[in-house]
Short mmCIF file of C-alpha atoms and ligand atoms in Angstrom, two decimals:
data_model
loop_
_atom_site.label_atom_id
_atom_site.label_comp_id
_atom_site.label_asym_id
_atom_site.label_seq_id
_atom_site.Cartn_x
_atom_site.Cartn_y
_atom_site.Cartn_z
CA MET T 1 149.42 88.88 -78.08
CA THR T 2 152.36 87.70 -79.69
CA TYR T 3 156.07 88.31 -78.63
CA LYS T 4 156.46 90.63 -81.42
CA GLU T 5 153.41 92.89 -80.81
CA ALA T 6 154.75 92.95 -77.03
CA GLN T 7 158.08 94.12 -78.31
CA LYS T 8 156.69 96.61 -80.39
CA LEU T 9 153.88 97.74 -77.84
CA LEU T 10 156.82 98.18 -75.34
CA SER T 11 159.19 99.79 -77.39
CA GLU T 12 156.55 102.45 -78.25
CA ILE T 13 156.13 103.38 -74.58
CA GLY T 14 159.38 103.34 -73.27
CA GLN T 15 158.86 99.97 -71.47
CA SER T 16 161.47 97.34 -73.43
CA HIS T 17 162.89 96.31 -69.90
CA VAL T 18 159.97 94.19 -69.20
CA LEU T 19 161.41 91.44 -71.60
CA SER T 20 164.74 91.75 -70.59
CA PHE T 21 164.73 87.93 -69.16
CA TRP T 22 162.78 86.35 -72.09
CA GLY T 23 165.50 84.00 -72.84
CA ASP T 24 165.28 82.55 -69.29
CA LEU T 25 161.28 81.95 -68.81
CA THR T 26 159.66 78.60 -69.58
CA ALA T 27 156.57 78.70 -71.92
CA GLY T 28 154.17 79.08 -69.17
CA GLU T 29 155.82 82.32 -67.79
CA ARG T 30 156.20 83.57 -71.39
CA LYS T 31 152.60 83.15 -71.77
CA ALA T 32 151.88 84.74 -68.62
CA LEU T 33 153.81 87.86 -69.01
CA LEU T 34 152.60 88.06 -72.73
CA ALA T 35 149.03 88.08 -71.42
CA GLN T 36 149.94 90.67 -68.70
CA ILE T 37 151.36 93.11 -71.58
CA GLY T 38 148.49 92.79 -73.40
CA THR T 39 146.02 94.48 -70.54
CA PHE T 40 148.50 97.50 -70.99
CA ASP T 41 147.04 100.71 -71.82
CA ALA T 42 149.26 102.76 -73.43
CA ALA T 43 147.51 106.13 -72.74
CA SER T 44 147.39 105.04 -69.01
CA LEU T 45 150.54 104.53 -68.88
CA ASN T 46 151.31 107.52 -70.36
CA ARG T 47 149.18 109.59 -67.90
CA CYS T 48 151.25 107.56 -65.10
CA ARG T 49 154.97 108.53 -65.94
CA GLN T 50 153.57 112.49 -66.66
CA ALA T 51 151.92 112.21 -62.95
CA LEU T 52 155.49 111.26 -61.63
CA SER T 53 156.64 114.42 -63.28
CA MET T 54 154.10 116.76 -61.55
CA PRO T 55 153.45 114.70 -58.40
CA GLU T 56 150.28 115.55 -56.47
CA ALA T 57 150.60 118.98 -58.54
CA GLU T 58 146.90 119.53 -57.48
CA GLU T 59 147.03 118.80 -53.76
CA SER T 60 149.53 121.42 -53.04
CA ASN T 61 147.59 124.23 -53.61
CA SER T 62 146.38 126.41 -50.63
CA THR T 63 143.29 125.00 -49.19
CA LYS T 64 143.10 127.97 -47.10
CA ALA T 65 140.48 129.68 -48.97
CA GLY T 66 138.16 126.48 -48.35
CA LYS T 67 134.77 127.37 -46.72
CA ALA T 68 132.93 124.51 -44.75
CA PRO T 69 129.53 123.33 -46.53
CA LYS T 70 126.16 123.67 -45.23
CA VAL T 71 125.54 120.48 -43.44
CA ALA T 72 121.76 119.50 -43.23
CA GLN T 73 120.71 117.99 -39.95
CA LEU T 74 117.26 116.18 -40.13
CA LYS T 75 114.64 116.46 -37.52
CA GLY T 76 111.20 116.71 -37.13
CA PRO T 77 108.76 116.92 -40.09
CA VAL T 78 111.77 117.58 -42.41
CA LYS T 79 113.21 114.00 -41.55
CA GLU T 80 109.72 112.79 -41.89
CA LYS T 81 109.10 113.69 -45.42
CA CYS T 82 112.69 112.86 -46.27
CA VAL T 83 112.09 109.04 -44.97
CA ALA T 84 108.62 108.87 -46.45
CA LYS T 85 110.58 109.89 -49.88
CA GLY T 86 112.98 107.54 -49.40
CA GLU T 87 110.80 104.68 -48.75
CA ALA T 88 108.98 105.78 -51.64
CA GLU T 89 112.30 105.22 -53.60
CA LEU T 90 112.75 101.71 -52.20
CA ARG T 91 109.33 100.53 -52.42
CA ALA T 92 109.36 101.90 -56.41
CA GLY T 93 112.68 99.72 -56.63
CA ARG T 94 114.81 102.56 -57.75
CA VAL T 95 117.62 102.16 -55.42
CA ALA T 96 120.84 100.21 -55.79
CA VAL T 97 123.82 99.39 -53.37
CA LEU T 98 127.44 99.82 -54.38
CA LEU T 99 130.34 98.34 -52.39
CA VAL T 100 133.90 99.12 -52.75
CA ALA T 101 135.77 95.92 -51.28
CA GLY T 102 138.49 96.05 -53.48
CA GLY T 103 141.30 97.43 -51.24
CA GLN T 104 144.38 95.01 -49.88
CA GLY T 105 143.56 95.60 -46.37
CA SER T 106 147.21 96.03 -45.55
CA ARG T 107 146.69 97.64 -42.16
CA LEU T 108 144.82 95.13 -40.88
CA GLY T 109 147.20 92.09 -41.96
CA PHE T 110 144.13 89.81 -42.24
CA GLU T 111 144.70 86.60 -44.88
CA GLY T 112 141.45 87.19 -47.48
CA PRO T 113 139.20 89.86 -48.15
CA LYS T 114 138.27 92.60 -45.52
CA GLY T 115 134.71 91.32 -45.88
CA ALA T 116 135.55 87.94 -44.98
CA TYR T 117 136.95 89.12 -41.52
CA PRO T 118 135.31 87.31 -38.87
CA ILE T 119 133.54 90.46 -37.17
CA GLY T 120 130.65 89.03 -35.50
CA PRO T 121 131.15 89.38 -31.74
CA LEU T 122 129.24 85.89 -30.64
CA THR T 123 129.49 83.95 -33.73
CA GLY T 124 132.69 85.06 -35.80
CA LYS T 125 130.08 85.55 -38.75
CA PRO T 126 132.01 87.36 -41.47
CA LEU T 127 131.69 91.55 -42.14
CA PHE T 128 129.71 90.85 -45.48
CA ASN T 129 127.04 88.94 -43.49
CA TYR T 130 126.25 92.31 -41.91
CA HIS T 131 125.88 94.09 -45.02
CA ALA T 132 124.01 91.33 -46.87
CA ARG T 133 121.50 90.73 -44.17
CA LYS T 134 120.61 94.66 -44.03
CA ILE T 135 120.22 94.60 -47.61
CA LEU T 136 117.83 91.42 -47.28
CA ALA T 137 115.86 93.22 -44.25
CA LEU T 138 115.18 96.09 -46.75
CA SER T 139 114.20 94.33 -49.58
CA GLN T 140 111.85 91.99 -47.40
CA LYS T 141 110.39 95.38 -45.93
CA PHE T 142 110.01 97.17 -49.48
CA SER T 143 108.96 93.87 -51.39
CA LYS T 144 111.53 94.85 -53.83
CA PRO T 145 115.08 93.76 -54.65
CA LEU T 146 117.86 95.86 -53.51
CA PRO T 147 120.77 95.23 -56.40
CA TRP T 148 124.02 94.93 -54.89
CA TYR T 149 127.14 95.82 -57.26
CA ILE T 150 130.49 94.74 -55.36
CA MET T 151 133.59 95.85 -56.69
CA THR T 152 136.60 93.29 -55.92
CA SER T 153 140.30 93.51 -57.02
CA GLU T 154 142.09 90.71 -59.33
CA ALA T 155 143.62 89.77 -55.88
CA ASN T 156 140.47 88.90 -53.82
CA ASP T 157 137.55 88.34 -56.64
CA ALA T 158 138.07 84.52 -56.46
CA VAL T 159 137.89 84.35 -52.62
CA THR T 160 135.17 87.00 -52.16
CA LYS T 161 132.71 84.95 -54.22
CA LYS T 162 133.96 81.61 -52.47
CA CYS T 163 132.84 83.65 -49.04
CA PHE T 164 129.30 84.42 -50.53
CA VAL T 165 128.91 80.77 -51.90
CA ALA T 166 130.12 79.50 -48.81
CA ASN T 167 127.59 81.34 -46.87
CA LYS T 168 124.53 80.70 -49.22
CA TYR T 169 124.51 84.56 -50.29
CA PHE T 170 123.50 85.22 -46.32
CA GLY T 171 120.17 84.39 -47.94
CA LEU T 172 119.98 86.75 -50.64
CA ASP T 173 119.28 85.85 -54.22
CA PRO T 174 122.38 85.52 -56.22
CA LYS T 175 120.46 86.83 -59.18
CA ASN T 176 120.70 90.59 -57.45
CA ILE T 177 124.28 90.61 -56.60
CA MET T 178 126.88 91.68 -59.23
CA PHE T 179 130.64 91.13 -58.77
CA PHE T 180 132.94 93.13 -60.96
CA THR T 181 136.80 93.96 -61.00
CA GLN T 182 138.43 97.03 -60.65
CA GLY T 183 141.53 97.84 -63.06
CA MET T 184 144.94 97.24 -61.69
CA TRP T 185 148.10 99.67 -62.57
CA PRO T 186 151.63 99.21 -63.42
CA GLY T 187 153.94 100.18 -60.18
CA MET T 188 156.76 102.56 -61.33
CA LEU T 189 160.16 103.58 -60.11
CA SER T 190 160.63 107.42 -60.59
CA ASP T 191 162.19 107.41 -63.97
CA GLY T 192 158.83 106.03 -65.38
CA LYS T 193 159.72 102.31 -65.73
CA VAL T 194 157.57 99.80 -64.61
CA ILE T 195 158.59 97.68 -61.59
CA MET T 196 159.47 93.79 -62.65
CA GLN T 197 158.38 92.00 -59.55
CA SER T 198 160.02 88.94 -60.88
CA LYS T 199 161.52 87.99 -64.36
CA SER T 200 158.24 87.39 -65.54
CA ARG T 201 155.60 89.48 -63.87
CA VAL T 202 155.18 93.11 -63.84
CA PHE T 203 154.30 94.72 -60.46
CA MET T 204 150.71 95.64 -60.48
CA SER T 205 148.61 96.96 -57.83
CA PRO T 206 144.85 98.03 -57.91
CA ASP T 207 144.07 101.10 -59.30
CA GLY T 208 142.10 102.71 -55.83
CA HIS T 209 138.53 103.08 -55.40
CA GLY T 210 138.12 105.82 -57.76
CA GLY T 211 138.67 102.94 -60.17
CA LEU T 212 135.08 101.97 -59.95
CA LEU T 213 133.65 104.50 -62.30
CA ALA T 214 135.81 102.75 -65.42
CA ALA T 215 135.01 99.28 -63.44
CA LEU T 216 131.08 100.09 -63.47
CA SER T 217 131.42 100.99 -67.16
CA ARG T 218 133.56 98.29 -68.31
CA SER T 219 131.43 95.50 -66.49
CA GLY T 220 128.34 96.46 -67.86
CA ALA T 221 126.97 97.30 -64.19
CA LEU T 222 126.08 100.69 -65.25
CA GLU T 223 123.84 99.19 -68.00
CA ASP T 224 122.31 96.62 -65.59
CA MET T 225 121.50 99.67 -63.16
CA LYS T 226 119.97 101.60 -65.96
CA ARG T 227 117.81 98.31 -67.33
CA ARG T 228 116.50 97.73 -63.65
CA GLY T 229 115.24 101.27 -63.25
CA ILE T 230 117.77 102.67 -60.96
CA LYS T 231 118.14 106.07 -59.99
CA HIS T 232 119.80 106.60 -56.82
CA VAL T 233 123.10 104.31 -56.12
CA PHE T 234 124.30 103.98 -52.20
CA PHE T 235 127.74 103.95 -51.75
CA PHE T 236 129.87 102.64 -48.94
CA GLN T 237 133.05 100.76 -48.27
CA VAL T 238 133.45 97.12 -47.13
CA ASP T 239 135.35 98.00 -43.35
CA ASN T 240 132.24 99.55 -41.74
CA PRO T 241 130.08 97.36 -39.92
CA LEU T 242 127.98 100.07 -38.67
CA VAL T 243 126.74 101.51 -41.98
CA GLU T 244 123.25 101.90 -42.37
CA ILE T 245 122.65 100.56 -45.67
CA ALA T 246 120.34 102.99 -47.94
CA ASP T 247 119.00 104.55 -45.15
CA PRO T 248 115.51 105.86 -46.43
CA ALA T 249 116.14 109.26 -44.65
CA PHE T 250 119.47 109.86 -46.77
CA ILE T 251 118.20 108.56 -49.71
CA GLY T 252 114.94 110.48 -49.31
CA TYR T 253 117.05 113.82 -48.53
CA HIS T 254 119.44 112.99 -51.55
CA ALA T 255 115.99 112.58 -54.01
CA ILE T 256 114.38 115.67 -52.36
CA GLU T 257 117.79 117.78 -53.08
CA LYS T 258 117.76 116.68 -56.52
CA SER T 259 121.79 116.08 -55.78
CA GLU T 260 123.64 114.18 -58.05
CA PHE T 261 126.19 113.36 -55.10
CA THR T 262 124.97 113.31 -51.46
CA LEU T 263 127.55 112.80 -48.44
CA LYS T 264 127.02 111.53 -45.19
CA LEU T 265 129.28 113.56 -42.73
CA CYS T 266 130.04 113.21 -39.08
CA ALA T 267 131.65 115.66 -36.76
CA LYS T 268 135.30 114.64 -36.34
CA ARG T 269 136.35 112.91 -33.23
CA ASP T 270 139.22 115.11 -32.68
CA PRO T 271 140.48 118.07 -34.63
CA PHE T 272 143.36 116.06 -36.51
CA GLU T 273 141.20 113.21 -37.27
CA LYS T 274 142.32 111.27 -40.38
CA VAL T 275 139.31 111.91 -42.55
CA GLY T 276 138.55 113.92 -45.61
CA VAL T 277 136.69 117.34 -45.28
CA PRO T 278 134.81 118.95 -47.80
CA MET T 279 135.35 122.48 -48.83
CA LEU T 280 133.42 124.92 -51.09
CA PHE T 281 136.38 126.93 -53.42
CA GLY T 282 134.14 129.24 -55.58
CA ASN T 283 131.11 127.64 -56.55
CA SER T 284 132.57 123.55 -56.17
CA TYR T 285 133.02 121.26 -53.37
CA ARG T 286 136.20 119.53 -53.39
CA MET T 287 137.36 116.76 -50.47
CA VAL T 288 140.10 118.17 -48.69
CA GLU T 289 142.60 115.40 -47.20
CA TYR T 290 143.57 115.75 -43.57
CA THR T 291 147.22 115.89 -44.96
CA GLU T 292 146.55 119.06 -46.97
CA MET T 293 144.85 120.99 -43.76
CA SER T 294 147.40 123.17 -41.69
CA LYS T 295 147.28 123.10 -37.86
CA GLU T 296 145.50 126.49 -37.74
CA GLN T 297 142.74 125.37 -40.15
CA CYS T 298 142.12 121.93 -38.11
CA LEU T 299 141.93 124.22 -34.89
CA LYS T 300 139.60 127.24 -36.36
CA LYS T 301 136.39 127.51 -34.49
CA ARG T 302 133.12 128.95 -34.84
CA ALA T 303 131.88 131.83 -32.58
CA ASP T 304 129.54 129.04 -30.93
CA GLY T 305 132.87 127.21 -29.86
CA ASN T 306 132.74 124.32 -32.80
CA LEU T 307 135.37 123.39 -35.04
CA TYR T 308 135.05 125.54 -38.32
CA HIS T 309 135.99 122.24 -40.36
CA LEU T 310 133.85 120.36 -38.03
CA TYR T 311 132.59 117.46 -40.09
CA GLY T 312 134.82 114.74 -42.23
CA SER T 313 133.71 112.04 -44.42
CA PRO T 314 133.09 108.19 -43.90
CA ALA T 315 132.84 107.64 -47.46
CA ILE T 316 129.08 106.74 -47.12
CA HIS T 317 127.34 108.43 -50.23
CA VAL T 318 124.39 108.37 -52.51
CA PHE T 319 125.02 109.11 -56.28
CA ASP T 320 122.50 109.93 -58.92
CA ARG T 321 122.92 106.80 -61.64
CA ALA T 322 122.77 109.26 -64.52
CA PHE T 323 125.87 111.25 -63.03
CA LEU T 324 128.09 108.09 -62.57
CA GLU T 325 127.08 107.37 -66.22
CA ARG T 326 128.13 110.85 -67.36
CA GLU T 327 131.49 110.59 -65.33
CA ALA T 328 132.31 106.84 -66.15
CA GLY T 329 134.37 108.08 -69.59
CA GLN T 330 135.97 111.15 -67.99
CA ASP T 331 139.64 110.92 -66.91
CA MET T 332 139.91 111.22 -62.81
CA PRO T 333 143.15 112.74 -60.96
CA LEU T 334 145.73 110.23 -60.33
CA HIS T 335 147.27 110.06 -56.91
CA LEU T 336 150.52 108.87 -56.12
CA ALA T 337 151.87 106.76 -53.29
CA PHE T 338 155.79 105.97 -52.60
CA LYS T 339 155.92 102.67 -51.38
CA LYS T 340 158.44 99.95 -50.50
CA ILE T 341 157.82 97.22 -53.77
CA PRO T 342 159.34 94.34 -53.98
CA THR T 343 161.59 94.08 -57.35
CA ILE T 344 164.42 92.31 -58.92
CA ASP T 345 168.09 93.54 -59.71
CA SER T 346 169.81 93.39 -63.05
CA LYS T 347 170.71 89.80 -62.87
CA GLY T 348 167.09 88.94 -62.03
CA GLU T 349 167.64 88.21 -58.39
CA THR T 350 165.08 89.22 -55.67
CA ILE T 351 165.12 92.34 -53.97
CA LYS T 352 162.93 93.42 -51.03
CA PRO T 353 163.47 97.04 -50.28
CA SER T 354 163.67 98.57 -46.80
CA GLU T 355 162.96 101.98 -47.96
CA PRO T 356 160.24 103.01 -50.47
CA ASN T 357 161.47 102.72 -54.04
CA GLY T 358 158.57 102.98 -56.10
CA TYR T 359 154.93 104.47 -56.87
CA LYS T 360 151.70 102.94 -56.96
CA PHE T 361 149.00 105.22 -58.50
CA GLU T 362 145.47 105.41 -57.54
CA LYS T 363 142.28 107.12 -58.18
CA PHE T 364 139.81 108.45 -55.45
CA ILE T 365 135.97 108.19 -55.66
CA PHE T 366 135.67 111.68 -53.96
CA ASP T 367 137.66 113.47 -56.57
CA LEU T 368 134.01 113.39 -58.10
CA LEU T 369 132.93 116.04 -56.18
CA PRO T 370 133.91 119.20 -57.93
CA LYS T 371 132.21 117.14 -60.91
CA ALA T 372 128.53 117.09 -59.32
CA ARG T 373 126.26 120.24 -60.82
CA LYS T 374 124.69 119.56 -56.94
CA ALA T 375 126.03 118.29 -54.24
CA ALA T 376 124.62 117.84 -50.55
CA PHE T 377 125.78 117.30 -47.31
CA LEU T 378 123.91 115.38 -44.44
CA ALA T 379 124.99 114.75 -40.65
CA PHE T 380 124.78 111.76 -38.88
CA ASN T 381 125.82 110.41 -35.82
CA GLN T 382 128.96 108.66 -35.68
CA GLU T 383 128.72 106.22 -32.70
CA ASP T 384 125.39 105.18 -34.47
CA GLU T 385 126.85 104.50 -38.19
CA PHE T 386 130.55 104.57 -38.34
CA SER T 387 133.27 102.36 -36.95
CA PRO T 388 135.87 101.31 -39.22
CA LEU T 389 137.79 98.14 -39.36
CA LYS T 390 141.34 99.36 -40.34
CA ASN T 391 144.06 98.13 -37.85
CA ALA T 392 144.99 94.63 -36.47
CA ASP T 393 145.13 96.47 -32.96
CA GLY T 394 144.22 99.62 -30.95
CA ASP T 395 141.84 102.23 -32.70
CA ASP T 396 139.65 101.15 -35.29
CA SER T 397 140.41 97.39 -35.11
CA PRO T 398 138.35 94.44 -34.67
CA LYS T 399 137.91 95.21 -31.00
CA THR T 400 136.96 98.46 -31.60
CA CYS T 401 134.18 97.39 -34.18
CA LYS T 402 132.70 94.65 -32.21
CA ARG T 403 132.24 97.14 -28.98
CA ASP T 404 130.90 99.66 -31.03
CA MET T 405 128.38 97.07 -32.85
CA MET T 406 127.84 95.87 -29.21
CA ALA T 407 126.73 99.19 -28.02
CA LYS T 408 124.58 100.11 -30.89
CA TRP T 409 122.65 96.81 -30.57
CA ARG T 410 122.39 97.61 -26.89
CA ARG T 411 120.68 100.62 -27.61
CA VAL T 412 118.10 99.36 -30.08
CA LEU T 413 117.20 96.89 -27.68
CA ALA T 414 116.66 99.59 -24.72
CA GLU T 415 114.27 101.01 -26.99
CA LYS T 416 112.47 98.19 -27.14
CA GLY T 417 112.75 97.80 -23.22
CA VAL T 418 115.27 94.97 -23.11
CA ASP T 419 118.39 95.50 -21.04
CA ILE T 420 121.59 93.50 -21.90
CA ALA T 421 124.52 93.24 -19.36
CA GLN T 422 127.19 95.18 -20.10
CA ASP T 423 129.48 92.28 -19.76
CA ALA T 424 127.28 90.18 -22.11
CA VAL T 425 128.76 89.14 -25.68
CA PHE T 426 125.78 88.84 -27.92
CA GLU T 427 124.61 89.38 -31.50
CA LEU T 428 121.66 90.63 -33.50
CA ASP T 429 120.83 89.71 -36.84
CA PRO T 430 119.73 92.67 -38.77
CA VAL T 431 117.08 90.93 -40.73
CA LYS T 432 115.47 90.40 -37.35
CA PHE T 433 115.38 94.38 -36.24
CA ILE T 434 115.43 96.28 -39.34
CA LYS T 435 111.69 96.31 -39.65
P1 UTP R 1 141.53 101.79 -48.00
O1 UTP R 1 142.05 102.90 -48.24
O2 UTP R 1 140.81 101.82 -46.19
O3 UTP R 1 142.29 100.77 -48.08
O4 UTP R 1 139.97 101.58 -48.25
P2 UTP R 1 142.22 99.13 -47.68
O5 UTP R 1 143.07 98.22 -49.15
O6 UTP R 1 140.91 98.83 -47.34
O7 UTP R 1 143.33 99.20 -46.35
P3 UTP R 1 144.76 99.67 -46.58
O8 UTP R 1 144.77 100.87 -46.77
O9 UTP R 1 145.41 98.94 -47.47
O10 UTP R 1 145.19 99.00 -44.95
C1 UTP R 1 138.70 101.98 -48.29
C2 UTP R 1 137.57 101.20 -48.86
O11 UTP R 1 137.84 101.44 -50.48
C3 UTP R 1 138.38 99.99 -50.91
C4 UTP R 1 138.56 99.13 -49.85
O12 UTP R 1 138.05 97.42 -49.75
C5 UTP R 1 137.71 99.59 -48.63
O13 UTP R 1 136.44 99.30 -48.63
N1 UTP R 1 139.19 99.94 -52.13
C6 UTP R 1 140.54 100.56 -51.86
C7 UTP R 1 138.99 99.46 -53.06
O14 UTP R 1 137.93 98.71 -53.59
N2 UTP R 1 139.85 99.47 -54.10
C8 UTP R 1 141.21 100.22 -53.92
O15 UTP R 1 142.22 100.15 -54.70
C9 UTP R 1 141.34 100.58 -52.51
#
């Protein structure tokens, strides 16, 4: 893009201030700024501006009318049927694994991608190791590659790939791993002007895990899935070391239900747990965020004493590939986050705000839920499959993840008659115990 083209585009979209310090910039800075402007998409920027004037309109709607969904519990012969179906799909090579790992992990405060966090209680192996080794175990068990699509962001793509290379892809064949990056969006002040992080750079942040759909399409990953004959796409987040990747019962349940979007749900640890809660409104489901629920709604009980809205979503899903393809070209709702964003003043001096000063824009993957022609919900046991790595200390921290990983492995070993001392620090390689 040339200076003149940039000037024209910015004036059309009301962002001419981006070039205010052009005269002060070096040749390298000018080149970088033009390249950044070249990534701007006028339609998306206009959507962001419009979203500022009607913040979170959809979310202020009452959620009182929301009904709890029917959540399946698999047991006995029904479970066996689902497992058999899931195993058949895995054996036929119709399953892919999709990981979103583009987040910034700001709460954890770890230098580097969350997947590289040394979570192994004994060896300090990275979180990616546990995901990769489960995928390897399944591909060995079913004698079929399980293609793995990994979404990164501009900020962590190179270092994520470096972690895979340094660890020899954790034993996987790199031909079956595809990295792709999510989009970035500029931050905006409340007047709709994009935020300058320095004289030569607009502040940009990742477009949320809902940026996945556009990124899958742009990168050719959806096309690659189609070429490989993939039908079911298992989706998970990078920060859950306990996740049961492409669990055959879950895949089988999704396939038998002919669902487009199937969600694993677990009973909330307490009525106010910070997880999304799926609800039925009329004929369609929507994920209701915990911030949208009133105290009464959180505490509402069933006749049996259980919470009415008992189940929350830890973002473990199976998607029908064709559903992702159908939705990839559609706009998703924008969510706004009001944050402290470093910027510059009229003289170009850096300002580090002490209060939120600007908006970041994100799309959320669960906004696909109302679009599914058929959705299904499956209950699972939180202690077996969900222990997220979110914070540096306290709940959902490295300490609780390691504790929960070892507790799970202890249960697995106890079933095989092996007892491990309560104070032992140890590890299991998923390749050795998924058989
Ligand atoms: P979180 O919402 O927990 O965000 O992401 P985070 O970036 O990991 O952590 P904080 O909020 O900054 O502390 C849930 C999942 O979604 C992915 C993350 O990598 C994680 O797997 N994600 C999030 C993306 O892939 N892209 C995004 O833009 C945001």
